[in-house]
Amino acid sequence: MTDLKLKVTMDLSVVLVVGSCFGLLGNGVQSDRDDEKLQSLPQDQPYRTGYHFQPPKNWMNGPMYYKGVYHLFYQYNPYAAVWGNITWAHSISYDLVNWIHLDIALSPDDPFDINGCWSGSTTFLSGGKPIILYTGGVTMNRQVQNLAEPKNLSDPMLREWVKSSHNPVITHVDGMDSENFRDPTTAWQGPDGLRRVLVGNEMNSHGRALLYRSRDFVTWTQSKEPVHSSTRTGMWECPDFYPVSIDGKNGVDTSSLDKFRKHVLKASFNSSDHYVLGNYTAVTDNFSVDTDFLDNGSDLRYDYDNFYASKTFFDSAKKRRILWAWIQESDSTTDDVKKTGLVYSHFPRSILLSKTGKQLIQWPVEEIEKQRTVNVRFKNKELKGGSVLEISGITASQSDVEVSFNSSNLKEADLLDPSWVDPQLLCSQKTASVGGNIGPFGILVLASKDLTEQTSIFFRVFRSNEKYVVLMCSDQSRSSLEEGLKKTIYGAFIDIDPLNEMISLRSLIDHSIVESFGGEGRACITARVYPKLAIDNQAYLYAFNNSTFDVNISTLNAWSMKKAQIVSFTKRRKPHLN
């Protein structure tokens, strides 16, 4: 029996849980002893990942967490690889890498959630009691907010949950769009002792974060004004609201009232997770933003590609705030069903305020380093213009790569046209195959031997008004020979001064997922790709430079990665169908 399985039987110390806006699943298997069994889940599909959290099959869309043991609740369809029959599934972990699937926590079998147990959050009340606040679909056109609590607090795995007899506890008021009224946040406590939550809403095609207050978590009062709204966006899904420390190296609790902090408001819209930074006054619940959503060219995002419905939580054990999100499919619903669904979560990321105070930075949590095995490294390797260098000696389909570049020819960088304000459009026009003076240079991942398939993550450097502008791109246009896939090219400008620092890149490569972190986490781009040739041991990794001038690889470290262990520990239950 593995260490992970042994830990299931141990007493779990304190368990901290926080809210979530996406989901998972788990198929129960029966045994002769107490109708329970641990069983490794199959890993026989070429696009199934090795170390990203994943369901054994079917559709999922969200996560969550708590203290010494990590609890992950998520939306899940037990019966099909498409959206529908949404339940709250439940998994636990001791290291954010290896996971145990438990029984479903909430099923849509009451009038207040008969159309689905949708997204929500978990808050710990006084005394450490966890409580879930979630959206219930009453009909396709009406949504309400409901409560659930553990059936047995002495059970360290919190396997059974009971819905409140007071449900629904928050309903829409006259004049509100009841069809767009969902996704309550983790609650925070104000100086008056009242708990506060935000609920996503849309009014007159404008996104809003409605504010509710309660003393007992049952009776809620809506504030006259939303905590924030925007005329530039539609419905705000999965809002998140939390503090970040100024000049700090640690995350802070959601209810922290420390004056040395800013607040982050995140909203999911336009298929992306956008955020704004601002100052929150706890006494008045006033939130004033530095720059609003999509205002004056501002476009702060967690990730500039395949990233949606995210949620953060505070890990009090390691004093960090962790971000998690849903990675969507990039092919058709028909193919999803054929694959029995392959929806995953991003590898958890720590999140902090940058030193400039103008944006957030993200980095994979440190636990991932325990998955590293075989290592290849070198320093000061010159990449001639037009050259490609194979990085051999590791498992390229399941790896962790860190590389940094510099150039002594920056003064030769191309001029940035003032009209080039959209990084995604610029990356689409200047792909990896379009040469420039300083760039494109970077890495080719999940590439075939002959490079007919490749996903390229690369940089370009431009000159603008005596300064340098660094562009990061993720080019999926040649990621697969398969037709009918989404092969979008994404991009972001990175706040880097290449005169004084290296242009760095870290990529987590995991069969069909590539998460890339540029500039030490100042810009993140996630790709979901389905190569036909570059699969398993037929996948290759390269560094490349398609510039006119040479660039230098200052350092490169690449590791093969071990597979995570994901097991099921469930009781057989009769299926529930709406």
Coordinates of C-alpha atoms in Angstrom, one line a residue:
M1 CA 0.0 0.0 0.0
T2 CA 1.4 3.4 -1.0
D3 CA 2.0 6.3 1.4
L4 CA -1.1 8.1 -0.1
K5 CA -3.3 5.2 0.7
L6 CA -2.0 4.8 4.2
K7 CA -2.7 8.4 4.9
V8 CA -6.4 7.8 4.2
T9 CA -6.7 5.8 7.4
M10 CA -4.8 8.4 9.6
D11 CA -6.5 11.0 11.7
L12 CA -6.6 14.2 9.7
S13 CA -5.7 17.1 11.9
V14 CA -7.4 20.4 11.2
V15 CA -9.0 20.8 7.9
L16 CA -9.3 24.3 6.3
V17 CA -11.7 24.7 3.3
V18 CA -12.3 27.7 1.1
G19 CA -14.7 28.4 -1.7
S20 CA -14.6 27.1 -5.3
C21 CA -15.9 27.9 -8.8
F22 CA -15.1 24.7 -10.7
G23 CA -15.4 20.9 -10.4
L24 CA -14.4 17.2 -10.6
L25 CA -15.7 13.7 -10.4
G26 CA -15.1 10.2 -9.1
N27 CA -16.5 6.8 -10.0
G28 CA -17.2 4.6 -7.0
V29 CA -16.1 0.9 -7.1
Q30 CA -17.5 -1.8 -4.8
S31 CA -15.6 -4.2 -2.6
D32 CA -16.6 -6.8 -0.1
R33 CA -15.4 -4.8 2.9
D34 CA -17.8 -2.0 4.0
D35 CA -18.7 -1.4 0.3
E36 CA -15.5 0.7 0.0
K37 CA -12.3 0.3 -2.0
L38 CA -9.2 2.2 -3.0
Q39 CA -8.4 1.8 -6.7
S40 CA -6.0 3.6 -9.0
L41 CA -7.8 5.2 -11.9
P42 CA -7.0 4.4 -15.6
Q43 CA -4.3 6.4 -17.4
D44 CA -4.7 4.9 -20.9
Q45 CA -5.6 7.9 -23.0
P46 CA -2.9 9.8 -24.9
Y47 CA -4.2 13.2 -23.8
R48 CA -4.7 12.3 -20.1
T49 CA -2.3 14.2 -18.0
G50 CA 0.3 12.9 -15.7
Y51 CA 0.4 15.4 -12.8
H52 CA -2.6 17.8 -13.3
F53 CA -5.7 17.1 -11.3
Q54 CA -8.2 15.2 -13.4
P55 CA -11.5 13.3 -13.2
P56 CA -11.5 9.6 -14.3
K57 CA -14.0 10.5 -17.0
N58 CA -16.8 12.9 -17.9
W59 CA -17.2 16.7 -17.4
M60 CA -16.0 18.9 -14.7
N61 CA -15.7 22.7 -13.9
G62 CA -14.3 23.8 -10.5
P63 CA -12.0 23.4 -7.2
M64 CA -11.5 24.4 -3.4
Y65 CA -9.1 23.9 -0.3
Y66 CA -8.4 24.0 3.5
K67 CA -5.4 23.7 6.0
G68 CA -3.2 20.6 6.7
V69 CA -5.4 18.5 4.4
Y70 CA -6.5 20.0 1.1
H71 CA -10.2 19.5 0.3
L72 CA -11.3 20.0 -3.3
F73 CA -15.0 20.4 -4.1
Y74 CA -16.0 20.8 -7.7
Q75 CA -18.9 20.7 -10.1
Y76 CA -19.3 17.4 -11.8
N77 CA -21.7 15.6 -14.2
P78 CA -21.7 11.9 -13.1
Y79 CA -23.5 10.7 -16.2
A80 CA -22.0 12.3 -19.3
A81 CA -19.0 14.2 -20.7
V82 CA -21.1 17.3 -21.3
W83 CA -22.7 20.0 -19.0
G84 CA -25.7 18.8 -17.0
N85 CA -26.8 17.0 -13.8
I86 CA -24.4 19.2 -11.9
T87 CA -23.3 17.9 -8.5
W88 CA -20.6 18.8 -6.0
A89 CA -17.9 16.2 -6.1
H90 CA -15.2 16.0 -3.4
S91 CA -11.5 15.0 -3.4
I92 CA -8.7 15.4 -0.8
S93 CA -5.0 15.7 -0.9
Y94 CA -2.0 16.0 1.4
D95 CA 0.3 17.7 -1.1
L96 CA -1.8 19.3 -3.9
V97 CA -0.3 16.7 -6.3
N98 CA -1.7 13.3 -5.4
W99 CA -5.5 13.1 -4.9
I100 CA -8.2 10.8 -3.4
H101 CA -11.7 10.9 -4.9
L102 CA -14.5 10.7 -2.3
D103 CA -18.2 10.4 -2.6
I104 CA -20.3 13.2 -4.1
A105 CA -20.9 15.9 -1.5
L106 CA -24.1 17.5 -2.9
S107 CA -26.6 16.3 -5.5
P108 CA -29.5 18.2 -7.2
D109 CA -32.4 16.5 -5.5
D110 CA -34.3 19.3 -3.8
P111 CA -36.7 22.0 -5.1
F112 CA -34.1 24.7 -4.4
D113 CA -31.4 23.0 -6.5
I114 CA -33.3 20.5 -8.7
N115 CA -31.7 22.1 -11.8
G116 CA -28.2 21.7 -10.5
C117 CA -25.9 22.4 -7.5
W118 CA -23.8 25.1 -9.2
S119 CA -20.7 27.0 -8.1
G120 CA -20.2 28.4 -4.6
S121 CA -17.7 28.7 -1.8
T122 CA -16.9 27.3 1.6
T123 CA -16.3 29.4 4.7
F124 CA -15.2 28.5 8.2
L125 CA -17.3 29.9 10.9
S126 CA -16.3 30.5 14.5
G127 CA -14.9 27.4 16.1
G128 CA -13.7 26.1 12.7
K129 CA -17.0 24.7 11.4
P130 CA -17.1 24.7 7.6
I131 CA -20.2 25.7 5.7
I132 CA -20.9 25.7 2.0
L133 CA -22.8 28.5 0.3
Y134 CA -23.7 27.5 -3.3
T135 CA -26.0 28.4 -6.1
G136 CA -29.0 26.2 -6.8
G137 CA -30.7 26.1 -10.1
V138 CA -34.4 26.1 -9.4
T139 CA -35.3 26.3 -13.1
M140 CA -33.3 27.3 -16.1
N141 CA -34.4 30.9 -15.5
R142 CA -34.1 31.1 -11.7
Q143 CA -31.1 30.8 -9.4
V144 CA -30.9 31.0 -5.6
Q145 CA -28.2 30.6 -3.0
N146 CA -28.2 27.7 -0.5
L147 CA -26.4 26.4 2.5
A148 CA -25.0 23.0 3.4
E149 CA -22.9 21.8 6.4
P150 CA -21.1 18.6 7.4
K151 CA -23.2 15.8 8.8
N152 CA -20.4 14.6 11.1
L153 CA -17.7 17.1 12.2
S154 CA -15.8 14.3 13.8
D155 CA -15.2 12.7 10.4
P156 CA -11.9 14.3 9.3
M157 CA -12.7 13.7 5.6
L158 CA -16.0 15.5 5.8
R159 CA -17.6 12.9 3.5
E160 CA -21.2 13.7 4.1
W161 CA -23.0 17.0 3.8
V162 CA -26.5 18.1 4.8
K163 CA -28.5 20.9 3.1
S164 CA -30.0 23.5 5.4
S165 CA -33.7 23.5 6.2
H166 CA -33.6 27.3 5.6
N167 CA -32.8 26.9 1.9
P168 CA -32.9 29.0 -0.1
V169 CA -31.1 31.6 2.1
I170 CA -30.6 34.3 -0.6
T171 CA -33.1 35.0 -3.3
H172 CA -33.4 37.7 -5.9
V173 CA -35.4 40.8 -5.3
D174 CA -37.9 42.4 -7.6
G175 CA -36.3 43.9 -10.7
M176 CA -33.2 41.6 -10.5
D177 CA -32.3 39.2 -13.3
S178 CA -32.9 35.9 -11.5
E179 CA -31.3 34.0 -14.5
N180 CA -27.9 35.7 -13.8
F181 CA -27.6 35.5 -10.0
R182 CA -24.9 33.0 -9.0
D183 CA -21.5 32.0 -7.6
P184 CA -21.3 33.3 -4.1
T185 CA -17.7 34.0 -2.8
T186 CA -15.9 32.9 0.3
A187 CA -17.3 35.1 3.1
W188 CA -15.1 37.6 5.0
Q189 CA -15.8 39.2 8.3
G190 CA -16.0 43.0 8.8
P191 CA -15.1 45.0 11.9
D192 CA -18.8 44.9 12.9
G193 CA -18.7 41.1 13.2
L194 CA -20.9 40.6 10.1
R195 CA -20.0 38.2 7.4
R196 CA -20.0 39.4 3.8
V197 CA -20.3 37.6 0.5
L198 CA -20.4 38.7 -3.1
V199 CA -22.8 37.1 -5.7
G200 CA -22.3 37.6 -9.4
N201 CA -25.0 39.3 -11.3
E202 CA -25.9 41.1 -14.5
M203 CA -28.2 44.1 -14.8
N204 CA -29.0 45.8 -18.1
S205 CA -26.1 43.9 -19.7
H206 CA -23.6 45.2 -17.1
G207 CA -21.6 43.0 -14.7
R208 CA -22.1 43.5 -11.0
A209 CA -20.9 42.0 -7.7
L210 CA -23.8 42.2 -5.3
L211 CA -22.9 42.5 -1.6
Y212 CA -24.8 40.6 1.2
R213 CA -24.3 40.7 5.0
S214 CA -25.3 38.3 7.7
R215 CA -24.6 37.6 11.3
D216 CA -25.7 33.9 11.4
F217 CA -25.1 32.9 7.7
V218 CA -28.8 32.2 7.4
T219 CA -30.5 35.6 7.3
W220 CA -28.9 37.8 4.6
T221 CA -29.4 41.5 3.8
Q222 CA -28.5 42.9 0.4
S223 CA -26.5 46.1 0.3
K224 CA -28.2 49.0 -1.6
E225 CA -25.2 49.2 -3.9
P226 CA -23.0 46.5 -5.4
V227 CA -19.4 46.4 -4.2
H228 CA -18.5 47.1 -7.8
S229 CA -20.0 47.1 -11.3
S230 CA -18.9 47.8 -14.9
T231 CA -20.6 49.2 -18.0
R232 CA -17.9 47.5 -20.1
T233 CA -18.7 43.9 -19.4
G234 CA -21.6 41.5 -19.3
M235 CA -22.4 38.9 -16.6
W236 CA -19.7 38.4 -13.9
E237 CA -19.4 34.7 -13.2
C238 CA -17.4 33.2 -10.3
P239 CA -16.4 36.5 -8.6
D240 CA -13.6 36.4 -6.1
F241 CA -12.6 39.1 -3.6
Y242 CA -9.5 38.9 -1.4
P243 CA -6.6 40.9 0.1
V244 CA -3.0 40.8 -1.0
S245 CA -0.1 42.1 1.0
I246 CA 1.9 45.2 -0.2
D247 CA 5.6 44.4 -0.3
G248 CA 4.8 41.0 1.3
K249 CA 6.1 37.5 0.5
N250 CA 3.1 35.7 2.0
G251 CA -0.6 35.5 1.3
V252 CA -3.1 36.8 3.8
D253 CA -6.4 35.6 5.2
T254 CA -9.6 36.6 3.4
S255 CA -10.8 38.5 6.5
S256 CA -7.5 40.4 7.0
L257 CA -8.0 44.1 7.7
D258 CA -4.3 44.9 7.7
K259 CA -3.9 48.4 6.3
F260 CA -0.8 47.3 4.3
R261 CA -2.7 45.5 1.6
K262 CA -4.7 45.9 -1.5
H263 CA -7.8 44.0 -2.6
V264 CA -8.3 42.0 -5.7
L265 CA -11.7 41.7 -7.4
K266 CA -11.8 39.0 -10.1
A267 CA -14.7 38.3 -12.5
S268 CA -15.0 35.7 -15.2
F269 CA -16.4 37.0 -18.5
N270 CA -15.7 36.9 -22.2
S271 CA -14.2 33.4 -21.6
S272 CA -11.4 34.8 -19.5
D273 CA -10.7 35.7 -15.8
H274 CA -10.0 39.4 -15.5
Y275 CA -9.1 41.2 -12.3
V276 CA -8.7 44.7 -10.9
L277 CA -6.8 46.0 -7.9
G278 CA -8.1 48.6 -5.5
N279 CA -8.5 49.8 -2.0
Y280 CA -11.3 48.4 0.2
T281 CA -12.6 50.3 3.2
A282 CA -14.1 47.6 5.6
V283 CA -16.2 50.0 7.6
T284 CA -18.2 51.4 4.6
D285 CA -17.6 48.4 2.2
N286 CA -16.4 50.9 -0.3
F287 CA -14.1 49.5 -3.0
S288 CA -12.2 52.0 -5.2
V289 CA -10.3 50.5 -8.1
D290 CA -6.9 51.6 -9.4
T291 CA -8.0 51.0 -13.0
D292 CA -11.3 49.5 -14.0
F293 CA -12.0 46.4 -16.1
L294 CA -11.0 47.1 -19.7
D295 CA -10.5 50.8 -19.0
N296 CA -7.9 52.8 -20.9
G297 CA -6.5 49.7 -22.5
S298 CA -6.1 47.9 -19.2
D299 CA -6.5 44.1 -19.5
L300 CA -5.3 42.4 -16.3
R301 CA -5.8 38.7 -16.5
Y302 CA -4.7 35.7 -14.5
D303 CA -4.0 33.9 -17.8
Y304 CA -4.2 34.9 -21.4
D305 CA -5.4 31.6 -22.9
N306 CA -7.3 28.6 -21.6
F307 CA -8.2 29.6 -18.0
Y308 CA -11.7 30.2 -16.6
A309 CA -13.9 30.0 -13.5
S310 CA -11.0 30.4 -11.1
K311 CA -11.0 30.5 -7.3
T312 CA -8.4 31.4 -4.7
F313 CA -8.1 30.2 -1.1
F314 CA -5.8 31.0 1.8
D315 CA -3.5 28.2 3.0
S316 CA -2.9 29.1 6.6
A317 CA -0.4 26.3 7.1
K318 CA 2.1 27.8 4.6
K319 CA 0.8 31.4 4.7
R320 CA 0.0 31.6 1.0
R321 CA -2.9 32.3 -1.3
I322 CA -3.5 29.6 -3.9
L323 CA -5.2 30.0 -7.3
W324 CA -6.9 27.2 -9.2
A325 CA -9.0 27.2 -12.4
W326 CA -10.6 25.1 -15.0
I327 CA -8.9 24.2 -18.3
Q328 CA -11.5 23.9 -21.0
E329 CA -11.4 21.5 -24.0
S330 CA -10.2 22.8 -27.3
D331 CA -12.1 20.4 -29.5
S332 CA -15.7 19.5 -30.3
T333 CA -18.4 18.2 -27.9
T334 CA -18.5 15.0 -30.0
D335 CA -14.8 14.4 -29.4
D336 CA -15.3 15.2 -25.7
V337 CA -17.8 12.3 -25.5
K338 CA -15.5 10.0 -27.5
K339 CA -12.7 10.7 -25.0
T340 CA -15.2 10.4 -22.1
G341 CA -14.4 13.9 -21.3
L342 CA -10.9 15.3 -20.5
V343 CA -11.4 18.4 -18.5
Y344 CA -8.7 19.3 -16.0
S345 CA -7.6 22.0 -13.5
H346 CA -4.5 24.1 -13.7
F347 CA -1.8 23.1 -11.4
P348 CA -2.3 25.2 -8.3
R349 CA -0.5 28.5 -8.3
S350 CA 0.6 30.7 -5.5
I351 CA -0.4 34.3 -6.0
L352 CA 1.1 37.6 -4.7
L353 CA 1.1 41.3 -5.5
S354 CA 4.1 42.3 -7.7
K355 CA 6.8 44.7 -6.3
T356 CA 5.4 47.5 -8.5
G357 CA 1.9 47.0 -7.0
K358 CA 0.4 47.2 -10.4
Q359 CA -0.3 43.5 -11.1
L360 CA -0.4 40.0 -9.6
I361 CA 2.3 37.4 -10.1
Q362 CA 1.7 33.6 -10.1
W363 CA 4.0 30.6 -9.7
P364 CA 3.3 26.8 -9.4
V365 CA 3.2 25.8 -5.8
E366 CA 6.4 24.3 -4.5
E367 CA 5.0 20.8 -4.0
I368 CA 5.3 20.2 -7.8
E369 CA 9.1 20.1 -7.4
K370 CA 8.8 16.7 -5.6
Q371 CA 7.5 15.3 -9.0
R372 CA 10.8 16.1 -10.7
T373 CA 13.1 13.2 -11.7
V374 CA 15.7 13.2 -14.5
N375 CA 17.3 16.6 -15.0
V376 CA 19.1 18.2 -17.9
R377 CA 20.8 21.5 -17.5
F378 CA 23.3 23.9 -19.1
K379 CA 24.4 27.5 -19.1
N380 CA 25.5 30.1 -21.6
K381 CA 24.4 28.4 -24.8
E382 CA 24.4 30.6 -27.8
L383 CA 21.5 30.3 -30.2
K384 CA 22.4 31.5 -33.6
G385 CA 19.7 33.3 -35.7
G386 CA 17.6 30.7 -37.4
S387 CA 18.7 27.8 -35.3
V388 CA 16.9 25.0 -33.4
L389 CA 18.4 23.1 -30.5
E390 CA 17.0 19.8 -29.3
I391 CA 16.8 19.4 -25.5
S392 CA 17.2 15.6 -25.1
G393 CA 17.5 13.3 -22.1
I394 CA 14.1 14.0 -20.5
T395 CA 10.5 12.8 -21.0
A396 CA 9.4 15.8 -23.2
S397 CA 5.7 14.9 -23.0
Q398 CA 5.7 15.2 -19.2
S399 CA 8.2 17.7 -18.0
D400 CA 9.0 21.0 -16.2
V401 CA 11.2 23.4 -18.1
E402 CA 12.9 26.6 -16.8
V403 CA 14.9 28.8 -19.2
S404 CA 16.2 32.3 -19.3
F405 CA 17.4 34.3 -22.3
N406 CA 19.4 37.5 -22.9
S407 CA 20.7 39.3 -25.9
S408 CA 23.6 41.7 -26.5
N409 CA 21.9 43.1 -29.6
L410 CA 18.9 44.8 -28.0
K411 CA 19.7 48.1 -29.7
E412 CA 18.8 46.3 -32.9
A413 CA 15.2 45.5 -31.8
D414 CA 12.4 46.3 -34.2
L415 CA 10.5 49.5 -33.6
L416 CA 7.0 49.0 -32.0
D417 CA 4.3 50.5 -34.1
P418 CA 2.0 52.6 -31.8
S419 CA -1.0 50.8 -33.3
W420 CA 0.2 47.5 -31.9
V421 CA -1.8 47.6 -28.7
D422 CA -3.4 44.1 -28.9
P423 CA -0.8 41.5 -27.9
Q424 CA -3.0 38.6 -29.1
L425 CA -3.4 40.2 -32.5
L426 CA 0.3 41.0 -32.7
C427 CA 1.2 37.4 -31.9
S428 CA -1.2 36.1 -34.5
Q429 CA 0.4 38.4 -37.2
K430 CA 3.9 37.7 -36.1
T431 CA 3.9 34.0 -35.4
A432 CA 6.9 31.8 -34.5
S433 CA 7.7 31.4 -38.2
V434 CA 7.8 35.2 -38.9
G435 CA 11.4 36.4 -38.2
G436 CA 12.3 39.6 -36.6
N437 CA 15.5 41.3 -35.3
I438 CA 15.2 40.2 -31.6
G439 CA 12.6 37.4 -31.7
P440 CA 10.9 35.1 -32.0
F441 CA 13.0 33.0 -29.6
G442 CA 11.8 30.5 -27.0
I443 CA 10.9 26.8 -26.9
L444 CA 9.0 24.3 -29.0
V445 CA 7.1 21.8 -26.9
L446 CA 5.1 18.7 -27.7
A447 CA 6.8 18.8 -31.1
S448 CA 7.2 15.9 -33.5
K449 CA 10.7 14.9 -34.6
D450 CA 10.3 16.7 -38.0
L451 CA 8.6 19.7 -36.4
T452 CA 5.5 19.3 -38.5
E453 CA 3.7 19.5 -35.1
Q454 CA 4.8 22.0 -32.5
T455 CA 3.5 24.3 -29.9
S456 CA 5.7 27.3 -29.6
I457 CA 6.1 29.6 -26.6
F458 CA 8.3 32.6 -27.5
F459 CA 9.3 36.2 -27.0
R460 CA 9.9 39.3 -29.1
V461 CA 11.6 42.4 -28.1
F462 CA 10.7 45.8 -29.5
R463 CA 12.0 49.4 -29.0
S464 CA 9.5 52.1 -28.0
N465 CA 10.3 55.6 -26.8
E466 CA 13.8 54.7 -25.6
K467 CA 12.4 51.7 -23.7
Y468 CA 12.0 48.1 -24.6
V469 CA 8.7 46.2 -24.8
V470 CA 8.7 42.4 -24.4
L471 CA 5.9 40.4 -26.0
M472 CA 5.2 36.8 -25.0
C473 CA 3.3 34.5 -27.3
S474 CA 1.8 31.0 -27.3
D475 CA 1.4 29.8 -30.9
Q476 CA -0.8 26.7 -31.2
S477 CA -1.4 27.1 -35.0
R478 CA 0.8 24.0 -35.7
S479 CA 0.0 22.1 -32.5
S480 CA -1.7 19.2 -34.3
L481 CA -2.3 17.7 -37.7
E482 CA -5.9 17.0 -36.6
E483 CA -8.5 19.2 -38.3
G484 CA -11.4 20.9 -36.5
L485 CA -9.4 21.9 -33.3
K486 CA -9.1 25.3 -31.8
K487 CA -5.6 26.4 -32.6
T488 CA -5.7 29.9 -31.3
I489 CA -2.6 32.1 -30.8
Y490 CA -2.4 34.1 -27.6
G491 CA -0.2 36.8 -26.3
A492 CA 0.6 39.3 -23.6
F493 CA 3.0 42.2 -23.0
I494 CA 5.3 41.6 -20.0
D495 CA 6.6 44.2 -17.7
I496 CA 10.3 43.3 -18.1
D497 CA 13.3 45.5 -18.7
P498 CA 15.6 43.2 -20.7
L499 CA 18.6 45.6 -20.1
N500 CA 18.6 44.7 -16.4
E501 CA 17.0 41.3 -16.2
M502 CA 16.8 38.0 -18.0
I503 CA 13.8 37.1 -20.1
S504 CA 12.6 34.0 -18.3
L505 CA 10.1 31.3 -19.1
R506 CA 8.8 28.3 -17.1
S507 CA 6.6 25.7 -18.9
L508 CA 4.8 22.8 -17.3
I509 CA 4.3 20.3 -20.1
D510 CA 1.8 17.5 -19.5
H511 CA 0.7 15.6 -22.6
S512 CA -2.1 17.9 -23.7
I513 CA -1.6 20.9 -21.3
V514 CA 1.2 23.5 -21.5
E515 CA 1.2 26.1 -18.7
S516 CA 3.7 28.8 -19.3
F517 CA 4.9 31.5 -16.9
G518 CA 6.8 34.5 -18.4
G519 CA 8.9 37.0 -16.5
E520 CA 8.8 35.0 -13.3
G521 CA 5.0 34.8 -13.3
R522 CA 4.1 38.3 -14.6
A523 CA 2.3 36.8 -17.6
C524 CA 0.8 33.3 -17.8
I525 CA -0.5 31.5 -20.9
T526 CA -2.1 28.0 -20.8
A527 CA -2.4 26.0 -24.0
R528 CA -4.6 22.9 -24.5
V529 CA -3.4 20.9 -27.5
Y530 CA -4.0 17.5 -29.1
P531 CA -1.0 16.4 -31.2
K532 CA -1.3 13.4 -33.4
L533 CA 2.4 12.6 -33.8
A534 CA 4.0 14.2 -30.7
I535 CA 2.6 11.8 -28.2
D536 CA 4.4 10.1 -25.3
N537 CA 7.9 9.1 -26.3
Q538 CA 7.4 10.6 -29.8
A539 CA 7.2 14.1 -28.3
Y540 CA 10.3 16.3 -28.4
L541 CA 11.5 19.5 -26.8
Y542 CA 13.5 22.2 -28.6
A543 CA 14.9 25.7 -28.0
F544 CA 14.8 27.9 -31.0
N545 CA 15.8 31.4 -32.3
N546 CA 14.2 32.7 -35.4
S547 CA 15.7 36.1 -35.0
T548 CA 18.1 37.9 -37.3
F549 CA 20.5 38.3 -34.4
D550 CA 21.8 35.7 -31.9
V551 CA 20.4 35.3 -28.5
N552 CA 21.9 33.5 -25.5
I553 CA 20.4 30.9 -23.2
S554 CA 21.7 32.0 -19.9
T555 CA 20.4 29.0 -18.0
L556 CA 18.2 26.0 -18.9
N557 CA 16.9 23.4 -16.4
A558 CA 14.5 20.7 -17.6
W559 CA 13.1 17.8 -15.6
S560 CA 11.1 14.7 -16.4
M561 CA 8.0 14.6 -14.1
K562 CA 6.6 11.6 -12.2
K563 CA 2.9 10.8 -12.5
A564 CA 0.6 11.9 -9.7
Q565 CA -1.4 9.3 -7.9
I566 CA -5.2 9.6 -8.1
V567 CA -7.3 7.0 -6.4
S568 CA -11.0 6.5 -5.6
F569 CA -12.3 5.9 -2.1
T570 CA -16.1 5.9 -2.4
K571 CA -19.2 4.0 -1.4
R572 CA -21.5 2.7 -4.1
R573 CA -24.7 4.7 -4.3
K574 CA -27.8 4.4 -6.3
P575 CA -27.7 6.9 -9.2
H576 CA -29.9 10.0 -8.9
L577 CA -31.4 11.3 -12.1
N578 CA -33.4 14.5 -12.4

